[in-house]
mmCIF file of C-alpha atoms in Angstrom:
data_model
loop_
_atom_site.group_PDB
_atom_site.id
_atom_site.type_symbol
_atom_site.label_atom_id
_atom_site.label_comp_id
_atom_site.label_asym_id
_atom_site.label_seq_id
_atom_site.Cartn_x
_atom_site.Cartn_y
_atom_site.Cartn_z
ATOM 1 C CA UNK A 11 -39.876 -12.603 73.860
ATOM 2 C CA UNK A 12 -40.155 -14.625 70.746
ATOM 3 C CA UNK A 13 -40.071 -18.635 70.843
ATOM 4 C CA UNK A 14 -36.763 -18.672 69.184
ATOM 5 C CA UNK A 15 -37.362 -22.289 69.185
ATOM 6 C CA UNK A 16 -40.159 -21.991 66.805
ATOM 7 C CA UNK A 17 -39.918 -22.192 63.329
ATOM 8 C CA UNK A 18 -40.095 -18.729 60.958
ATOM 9 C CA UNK A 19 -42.120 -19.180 58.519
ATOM 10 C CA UNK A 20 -41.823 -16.876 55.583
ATOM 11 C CA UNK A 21 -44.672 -14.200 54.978
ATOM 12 C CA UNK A 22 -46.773 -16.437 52.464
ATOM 13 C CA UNK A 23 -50.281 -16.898 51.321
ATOM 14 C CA UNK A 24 -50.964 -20.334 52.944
ATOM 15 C CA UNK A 25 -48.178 -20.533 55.653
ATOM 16 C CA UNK A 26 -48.503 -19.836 59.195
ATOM 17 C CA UNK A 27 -48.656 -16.114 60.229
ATOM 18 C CA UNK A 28 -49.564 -14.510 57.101
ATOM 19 C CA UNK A 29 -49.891 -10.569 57.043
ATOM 20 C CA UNK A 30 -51.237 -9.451 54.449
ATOM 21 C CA UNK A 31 -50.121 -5.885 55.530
ATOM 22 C CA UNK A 32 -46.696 -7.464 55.732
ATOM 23 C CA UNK A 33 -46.471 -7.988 52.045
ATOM 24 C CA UNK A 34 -44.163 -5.927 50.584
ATOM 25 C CA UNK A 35 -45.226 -4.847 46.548
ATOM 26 C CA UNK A 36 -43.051 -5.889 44.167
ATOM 27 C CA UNK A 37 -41.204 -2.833 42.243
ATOM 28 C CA UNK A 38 -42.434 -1.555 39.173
ATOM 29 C CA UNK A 39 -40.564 -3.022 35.590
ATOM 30 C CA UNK A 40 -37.876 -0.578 34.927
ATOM 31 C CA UNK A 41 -39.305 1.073 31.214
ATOM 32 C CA UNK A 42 -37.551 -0.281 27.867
ATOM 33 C CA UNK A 43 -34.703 1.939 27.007
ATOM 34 C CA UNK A 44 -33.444 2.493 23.633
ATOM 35 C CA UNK A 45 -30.422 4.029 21.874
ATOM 36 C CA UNK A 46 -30.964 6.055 18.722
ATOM 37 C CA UNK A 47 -33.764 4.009 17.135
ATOM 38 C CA UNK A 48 -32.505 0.290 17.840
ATOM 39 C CA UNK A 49 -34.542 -0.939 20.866
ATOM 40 C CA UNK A 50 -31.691 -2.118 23.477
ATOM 41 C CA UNK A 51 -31.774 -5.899 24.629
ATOM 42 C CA UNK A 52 -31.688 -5.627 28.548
ATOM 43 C CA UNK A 53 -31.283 -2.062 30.735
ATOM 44 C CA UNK A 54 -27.693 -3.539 31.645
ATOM 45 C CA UNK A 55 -26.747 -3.612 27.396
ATOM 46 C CA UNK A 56 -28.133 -0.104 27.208
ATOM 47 C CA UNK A 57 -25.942 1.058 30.131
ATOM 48 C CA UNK A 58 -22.730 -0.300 28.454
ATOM 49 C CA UNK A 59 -23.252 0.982 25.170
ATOM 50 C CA UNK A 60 -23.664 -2.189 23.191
ATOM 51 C CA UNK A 61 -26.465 -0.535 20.650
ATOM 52 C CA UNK A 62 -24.025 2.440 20.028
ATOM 53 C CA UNK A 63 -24.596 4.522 16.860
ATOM 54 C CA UNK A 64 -21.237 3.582 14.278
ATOM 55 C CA UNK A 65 -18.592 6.116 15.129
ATOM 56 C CA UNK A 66 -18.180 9.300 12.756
ATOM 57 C CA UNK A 67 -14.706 8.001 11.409
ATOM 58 C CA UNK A 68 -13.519 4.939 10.861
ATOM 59 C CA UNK A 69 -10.441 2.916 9.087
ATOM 60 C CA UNK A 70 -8.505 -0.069 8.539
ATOM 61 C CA UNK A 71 -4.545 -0.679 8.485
ATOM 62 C CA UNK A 72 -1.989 -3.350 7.549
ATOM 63 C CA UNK A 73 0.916 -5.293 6.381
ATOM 64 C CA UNK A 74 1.543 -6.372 2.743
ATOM 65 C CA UNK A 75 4.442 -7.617 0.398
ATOM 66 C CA UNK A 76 4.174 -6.892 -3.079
ATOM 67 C CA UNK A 77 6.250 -8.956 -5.598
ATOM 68 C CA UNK A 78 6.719 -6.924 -9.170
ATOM 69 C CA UNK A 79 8.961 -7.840 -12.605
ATOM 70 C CA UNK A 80 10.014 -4.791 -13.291
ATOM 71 C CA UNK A 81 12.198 -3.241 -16.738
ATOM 72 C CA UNK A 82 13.507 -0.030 -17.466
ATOM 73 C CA UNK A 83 15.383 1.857 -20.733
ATOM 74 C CA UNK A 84 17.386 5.127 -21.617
ATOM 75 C CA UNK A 85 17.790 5.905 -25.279
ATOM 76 C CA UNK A 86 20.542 8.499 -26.038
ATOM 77 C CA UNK A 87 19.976 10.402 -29.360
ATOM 78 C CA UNK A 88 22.381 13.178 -31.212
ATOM 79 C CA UNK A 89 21.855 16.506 -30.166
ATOM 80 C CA UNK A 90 19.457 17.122 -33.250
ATOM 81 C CA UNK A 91 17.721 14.120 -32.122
ATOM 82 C CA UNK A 92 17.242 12.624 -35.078
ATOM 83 C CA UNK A 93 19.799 9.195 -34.791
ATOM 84 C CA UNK A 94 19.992 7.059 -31.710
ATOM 85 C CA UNK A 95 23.275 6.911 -30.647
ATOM 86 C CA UNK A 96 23.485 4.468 -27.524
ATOM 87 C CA UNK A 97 20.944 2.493 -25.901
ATOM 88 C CA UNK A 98 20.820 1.273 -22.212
ATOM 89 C CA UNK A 99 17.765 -1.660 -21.593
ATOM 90 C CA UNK A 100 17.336 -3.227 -18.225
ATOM 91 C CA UNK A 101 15.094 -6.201 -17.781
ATOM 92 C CA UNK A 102 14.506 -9.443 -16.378
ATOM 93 C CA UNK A 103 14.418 -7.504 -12.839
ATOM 94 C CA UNK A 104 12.667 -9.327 -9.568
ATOM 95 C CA UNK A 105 11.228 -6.315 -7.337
ATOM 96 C CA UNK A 106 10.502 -8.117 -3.601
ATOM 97 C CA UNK A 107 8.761 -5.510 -0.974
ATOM 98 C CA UNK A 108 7.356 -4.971 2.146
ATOM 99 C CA UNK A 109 4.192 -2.373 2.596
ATOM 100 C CA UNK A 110 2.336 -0.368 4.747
ATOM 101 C CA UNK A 111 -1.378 0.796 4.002
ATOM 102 C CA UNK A 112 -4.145 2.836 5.442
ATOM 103 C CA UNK A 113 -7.268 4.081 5.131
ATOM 104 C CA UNK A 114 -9.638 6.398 7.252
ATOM 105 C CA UNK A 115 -13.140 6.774 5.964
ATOM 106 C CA UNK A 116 -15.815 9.683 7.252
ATOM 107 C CA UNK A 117 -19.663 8.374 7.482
ATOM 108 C CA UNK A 118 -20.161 11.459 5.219
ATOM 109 C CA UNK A 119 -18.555 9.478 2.323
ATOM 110 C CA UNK A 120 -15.010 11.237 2.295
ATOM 111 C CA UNK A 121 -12.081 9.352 2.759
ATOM 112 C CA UNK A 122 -8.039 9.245 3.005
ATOM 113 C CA UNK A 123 -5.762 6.575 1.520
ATOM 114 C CA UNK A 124 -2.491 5.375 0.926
ATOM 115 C CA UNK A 125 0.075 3.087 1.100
ATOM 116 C CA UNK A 126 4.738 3.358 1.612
ATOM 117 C CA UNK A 127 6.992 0.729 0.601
ATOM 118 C CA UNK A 128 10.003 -0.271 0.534
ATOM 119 C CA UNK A 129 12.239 -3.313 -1.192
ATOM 120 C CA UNK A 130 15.133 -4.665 -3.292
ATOM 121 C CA UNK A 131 15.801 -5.434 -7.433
ATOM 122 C CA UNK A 132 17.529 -8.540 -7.943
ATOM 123 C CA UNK A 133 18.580 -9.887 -10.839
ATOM 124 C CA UNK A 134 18.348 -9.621 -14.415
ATOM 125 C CA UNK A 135 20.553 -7.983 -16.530
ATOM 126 C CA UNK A 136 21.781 -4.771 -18.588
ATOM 127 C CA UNK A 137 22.334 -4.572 -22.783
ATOM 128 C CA UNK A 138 24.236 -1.357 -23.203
ATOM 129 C CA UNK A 139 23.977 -0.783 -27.326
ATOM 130 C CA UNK A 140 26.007 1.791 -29.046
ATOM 131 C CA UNK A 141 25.336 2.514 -32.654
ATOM 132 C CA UNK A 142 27.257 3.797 -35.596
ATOM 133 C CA UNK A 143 28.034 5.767 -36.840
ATOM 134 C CA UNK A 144 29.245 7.318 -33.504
ATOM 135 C CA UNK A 145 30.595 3.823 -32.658
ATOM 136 C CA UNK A 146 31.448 1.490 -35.435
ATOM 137 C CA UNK A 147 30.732 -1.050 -35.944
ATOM 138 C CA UNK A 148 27.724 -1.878 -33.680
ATOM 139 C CA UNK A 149 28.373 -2.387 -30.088
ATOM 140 C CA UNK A 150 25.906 -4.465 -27.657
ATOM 141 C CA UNK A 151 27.852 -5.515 -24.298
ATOM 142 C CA UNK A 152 25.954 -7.515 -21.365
ATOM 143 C CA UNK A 153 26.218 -6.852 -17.785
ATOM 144 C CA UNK A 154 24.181 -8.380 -14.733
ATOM 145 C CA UNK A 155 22.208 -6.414 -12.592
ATOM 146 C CA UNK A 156 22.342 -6.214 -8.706
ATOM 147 C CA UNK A 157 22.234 -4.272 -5.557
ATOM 148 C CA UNK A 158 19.312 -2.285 -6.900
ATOM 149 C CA UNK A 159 16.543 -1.034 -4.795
ATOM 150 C CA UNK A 160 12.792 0.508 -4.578
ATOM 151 C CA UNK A 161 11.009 2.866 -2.667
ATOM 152 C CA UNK A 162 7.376 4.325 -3.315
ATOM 153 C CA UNK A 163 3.924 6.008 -1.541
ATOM 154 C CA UNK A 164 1.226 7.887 -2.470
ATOM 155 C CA UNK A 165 -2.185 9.570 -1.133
ATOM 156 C CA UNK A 166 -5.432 10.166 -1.940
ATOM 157 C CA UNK A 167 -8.390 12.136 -0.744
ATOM 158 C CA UNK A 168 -11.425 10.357 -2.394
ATOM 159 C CA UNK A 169 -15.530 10.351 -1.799
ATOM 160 C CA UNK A 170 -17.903 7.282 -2.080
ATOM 161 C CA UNK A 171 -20.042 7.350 -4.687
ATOM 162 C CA UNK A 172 -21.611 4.200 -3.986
ATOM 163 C CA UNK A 173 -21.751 2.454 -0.451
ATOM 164 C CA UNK A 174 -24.053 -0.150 0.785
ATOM 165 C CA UNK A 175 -24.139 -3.724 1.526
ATOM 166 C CA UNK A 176 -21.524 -5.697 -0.309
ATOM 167 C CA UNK A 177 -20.071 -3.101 -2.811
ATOM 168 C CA UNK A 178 -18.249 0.292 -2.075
ATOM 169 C CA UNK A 179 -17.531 2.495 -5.289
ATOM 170 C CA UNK A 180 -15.259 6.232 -4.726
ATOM 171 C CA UNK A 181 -13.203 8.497 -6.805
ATOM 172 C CA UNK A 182 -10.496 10.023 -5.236
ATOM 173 C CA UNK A 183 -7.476 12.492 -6.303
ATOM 174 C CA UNK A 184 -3.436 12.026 -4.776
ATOM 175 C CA UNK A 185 -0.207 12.145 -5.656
ATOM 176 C CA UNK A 186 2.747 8.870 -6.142
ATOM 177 C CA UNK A 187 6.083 8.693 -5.757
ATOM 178 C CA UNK A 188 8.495 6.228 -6.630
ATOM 179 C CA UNK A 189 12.468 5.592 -6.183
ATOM 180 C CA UNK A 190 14.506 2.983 -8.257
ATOM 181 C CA UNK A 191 18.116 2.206 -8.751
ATOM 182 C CA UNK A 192 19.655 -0.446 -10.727
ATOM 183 C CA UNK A 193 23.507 -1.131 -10.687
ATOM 184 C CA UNK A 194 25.130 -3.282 -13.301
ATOM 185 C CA UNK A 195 28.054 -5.292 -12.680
ATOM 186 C CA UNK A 196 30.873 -6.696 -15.662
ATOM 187 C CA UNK A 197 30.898 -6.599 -18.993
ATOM 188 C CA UNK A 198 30.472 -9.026 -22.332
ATOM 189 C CA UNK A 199 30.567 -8.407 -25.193
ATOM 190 C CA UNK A 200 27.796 -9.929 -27.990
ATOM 191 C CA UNK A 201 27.990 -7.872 -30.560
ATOM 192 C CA UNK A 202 30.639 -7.404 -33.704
ATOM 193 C CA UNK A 203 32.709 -4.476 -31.740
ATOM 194 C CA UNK A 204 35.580 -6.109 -29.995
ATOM 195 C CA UNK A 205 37.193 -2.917 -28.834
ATOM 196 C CA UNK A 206 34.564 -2.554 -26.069
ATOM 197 C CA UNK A 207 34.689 -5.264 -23.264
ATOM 198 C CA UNK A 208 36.137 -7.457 -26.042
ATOM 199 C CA UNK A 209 38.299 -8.874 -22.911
ATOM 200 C CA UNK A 210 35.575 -9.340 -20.556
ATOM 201 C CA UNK A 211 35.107 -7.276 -17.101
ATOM 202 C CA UNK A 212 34.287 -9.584 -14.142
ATOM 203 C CA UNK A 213 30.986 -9.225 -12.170
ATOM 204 C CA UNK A 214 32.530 -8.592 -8.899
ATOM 205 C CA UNK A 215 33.051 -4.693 -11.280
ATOM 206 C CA UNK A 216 30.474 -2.239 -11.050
ATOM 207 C CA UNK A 217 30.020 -0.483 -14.350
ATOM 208 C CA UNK A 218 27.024 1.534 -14.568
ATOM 209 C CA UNK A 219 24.162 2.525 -12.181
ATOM 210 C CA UNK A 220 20.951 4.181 -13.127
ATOM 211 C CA UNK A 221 18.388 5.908 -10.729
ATOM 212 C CA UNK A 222 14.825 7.106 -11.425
ATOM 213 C CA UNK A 223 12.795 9.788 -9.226
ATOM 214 C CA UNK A 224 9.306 9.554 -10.845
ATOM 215 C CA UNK A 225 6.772 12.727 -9.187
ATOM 216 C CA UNK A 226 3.120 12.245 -10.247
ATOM 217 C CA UNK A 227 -0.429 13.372 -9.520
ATOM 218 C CA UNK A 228 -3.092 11.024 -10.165
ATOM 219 C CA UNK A 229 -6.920 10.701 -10.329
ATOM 220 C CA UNK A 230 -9.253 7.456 -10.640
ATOM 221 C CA UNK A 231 -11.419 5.320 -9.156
ATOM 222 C CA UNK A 232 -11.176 2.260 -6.291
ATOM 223 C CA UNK A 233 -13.861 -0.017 -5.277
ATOM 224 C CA UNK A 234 -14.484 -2.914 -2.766
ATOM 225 C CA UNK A 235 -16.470 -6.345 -4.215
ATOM 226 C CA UNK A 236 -17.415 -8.641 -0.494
ATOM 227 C CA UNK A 237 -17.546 -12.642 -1.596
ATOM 228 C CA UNK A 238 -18.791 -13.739 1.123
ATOM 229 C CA UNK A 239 -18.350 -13.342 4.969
ATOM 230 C CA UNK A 240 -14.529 -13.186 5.072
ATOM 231 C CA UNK A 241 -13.321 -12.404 1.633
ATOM 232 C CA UNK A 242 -13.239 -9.252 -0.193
ATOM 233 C CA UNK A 243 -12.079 -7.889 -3.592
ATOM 234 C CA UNK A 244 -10.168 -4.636 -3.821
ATOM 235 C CA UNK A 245 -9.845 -2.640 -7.131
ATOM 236 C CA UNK A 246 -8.021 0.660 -7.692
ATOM 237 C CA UNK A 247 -7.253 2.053 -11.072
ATOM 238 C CA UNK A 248 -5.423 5.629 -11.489
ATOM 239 C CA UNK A 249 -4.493 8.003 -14.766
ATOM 240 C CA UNK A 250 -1.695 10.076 -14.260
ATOM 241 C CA UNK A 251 -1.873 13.297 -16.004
ATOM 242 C CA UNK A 252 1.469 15.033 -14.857
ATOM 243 C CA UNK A 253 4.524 12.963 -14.808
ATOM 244 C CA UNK A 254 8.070 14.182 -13.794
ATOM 245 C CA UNK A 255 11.248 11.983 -14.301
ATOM 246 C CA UNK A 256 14.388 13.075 -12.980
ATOM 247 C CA UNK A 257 16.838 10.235 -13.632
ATOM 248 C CA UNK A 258 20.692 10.094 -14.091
ATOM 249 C CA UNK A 259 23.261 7.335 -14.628
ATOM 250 C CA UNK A 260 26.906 6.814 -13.277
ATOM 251 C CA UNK A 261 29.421 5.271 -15.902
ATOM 252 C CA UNK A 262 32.194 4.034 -12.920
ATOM 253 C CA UNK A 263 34.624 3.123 -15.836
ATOM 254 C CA UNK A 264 34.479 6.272 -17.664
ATOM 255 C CA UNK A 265 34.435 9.150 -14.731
ATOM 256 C CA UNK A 266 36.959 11.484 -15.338
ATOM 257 C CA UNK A 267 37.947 14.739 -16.671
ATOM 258 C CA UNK A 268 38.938 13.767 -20.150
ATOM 259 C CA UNK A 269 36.612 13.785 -23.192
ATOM 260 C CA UNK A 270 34.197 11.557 -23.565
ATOM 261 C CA UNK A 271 34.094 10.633 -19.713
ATOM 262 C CA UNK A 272 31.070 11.461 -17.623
ATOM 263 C CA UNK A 273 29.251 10.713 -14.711
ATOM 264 C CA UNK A 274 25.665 10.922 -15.358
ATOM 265 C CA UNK A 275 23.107 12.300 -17.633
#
């Protein structure tokens, strides 16, 4: 039986009761692994995939608000078209929205875009001219503008032309939409006809409202400037070579059956 009594002294060069057939050989080094062609720090980072080639697709998304001053106009002509017989000009129109953007990119150098908003237009105002000699003598009437309101996206399918350290260059192609309606509210009259809102209309009156439906297809360019570590500049031009316009306006004062009454156009 062993002196349990004694001490155990470990299986050392130098200490008492060294074996040398004891020894047991340390294990060979385990060989350097590697993923793609970046050598891994440690087996355990190779395991867990920290040298991982960059994924085949890749994008970014967000939150924005967009602030825009924003004008619109309607000229009315005879039906030769020749004289201009009333005028409607809106401007002086805040346009506050909130926005949602994407972007999924392709390490081949394709990549998809786009953006949808959303907001209101607040104030400003409406000149409604009418000219002779349809109306004489010259008629210009103010009215403020409120309750209006935006909507808008678009998408684009673009390539990378350029893309390295620092700088990103594409083209791309897509399409844009975009929703507006302004509503005008009383009447004034500025000009030298008193038989139209010569007694003025109140503002708490709706008088007019005027919505736009603009369809488009577009083509340019976008790019991406770094400045530094955290910052980045973002550039996007477009050139729209088919525009479509469907827009009509409501006259609330004049709706009706009887000539010269009409509710949009």
């Amino acid at each position: 039986w062993p002196n349990l009594y004694q001490p155990q002294w470990p299986n050392v060069p130098g200490e008492p009761g060294y074996d040398p057939a004891k020894v047991t050989p340390a294990p060979a080094p385990e060989p350097e692994l590697t993923t793609g062609s970046v050598p891994a720090r440690s087996p355990v980072a190779a395991r867990w995939g920290e040298f991982k080639q960059p994924p085949a697709i890749f994008g970014e998304f967000g939150l924005r608000y967009a602030y825009s001053s924003n004008k619109t106009a309607k000229n009315l002509y005879d039906i030769p078209g020749t004289a201009m017989v009333s005028r409607l000009t809106y401007s002086g129109i805040s346009g506050n929205a909130g926005e949602g953007f994407g972007r999924i990119e392709h390490t081949s150098g394709f990549y998809l875009k786009g953006y949808i908003g959303a907001g209101v237009l607040s104030g400003g105002q409406l000149q409604d001219e009418d000219f002779p000699p349809l109306i004489t003598p010259y008629s210009s009437t103010i009215s403020q503008q409120s309750d209006g309101y935006l909507a808008y996206g678009a998408i684009d399918l673009g390539f990378n032309l350029i893309r390295q350290q620092g700088l990103r260059l594409g083209v791309f192609a897509g399409y844009h939409y975009l929703s507006e309606s302004v509503t005008a509210f009383g009447c004034t009259q500025n000009g030298s006809n008193s038989g139209i809102c010569g007694n003025p209309i109140p503002d708490t009156v709706k008088v007019i409202t005027q919505s736009n439906h603009w369809n488009s297809l577009r083509v340019g360019l976008d790019a991406r400037i770094a400045l530094g570590d955290r910052f980045s500049l973002n550039l996007d031009a477009a050139w729209l070579p088919y525009v479509k316009l469907n827009g009509t306006d409501n006259h609330w004062l004049r709706i009706g059956t009887y000539p010269g009454a009409f509710t949009s156009g």
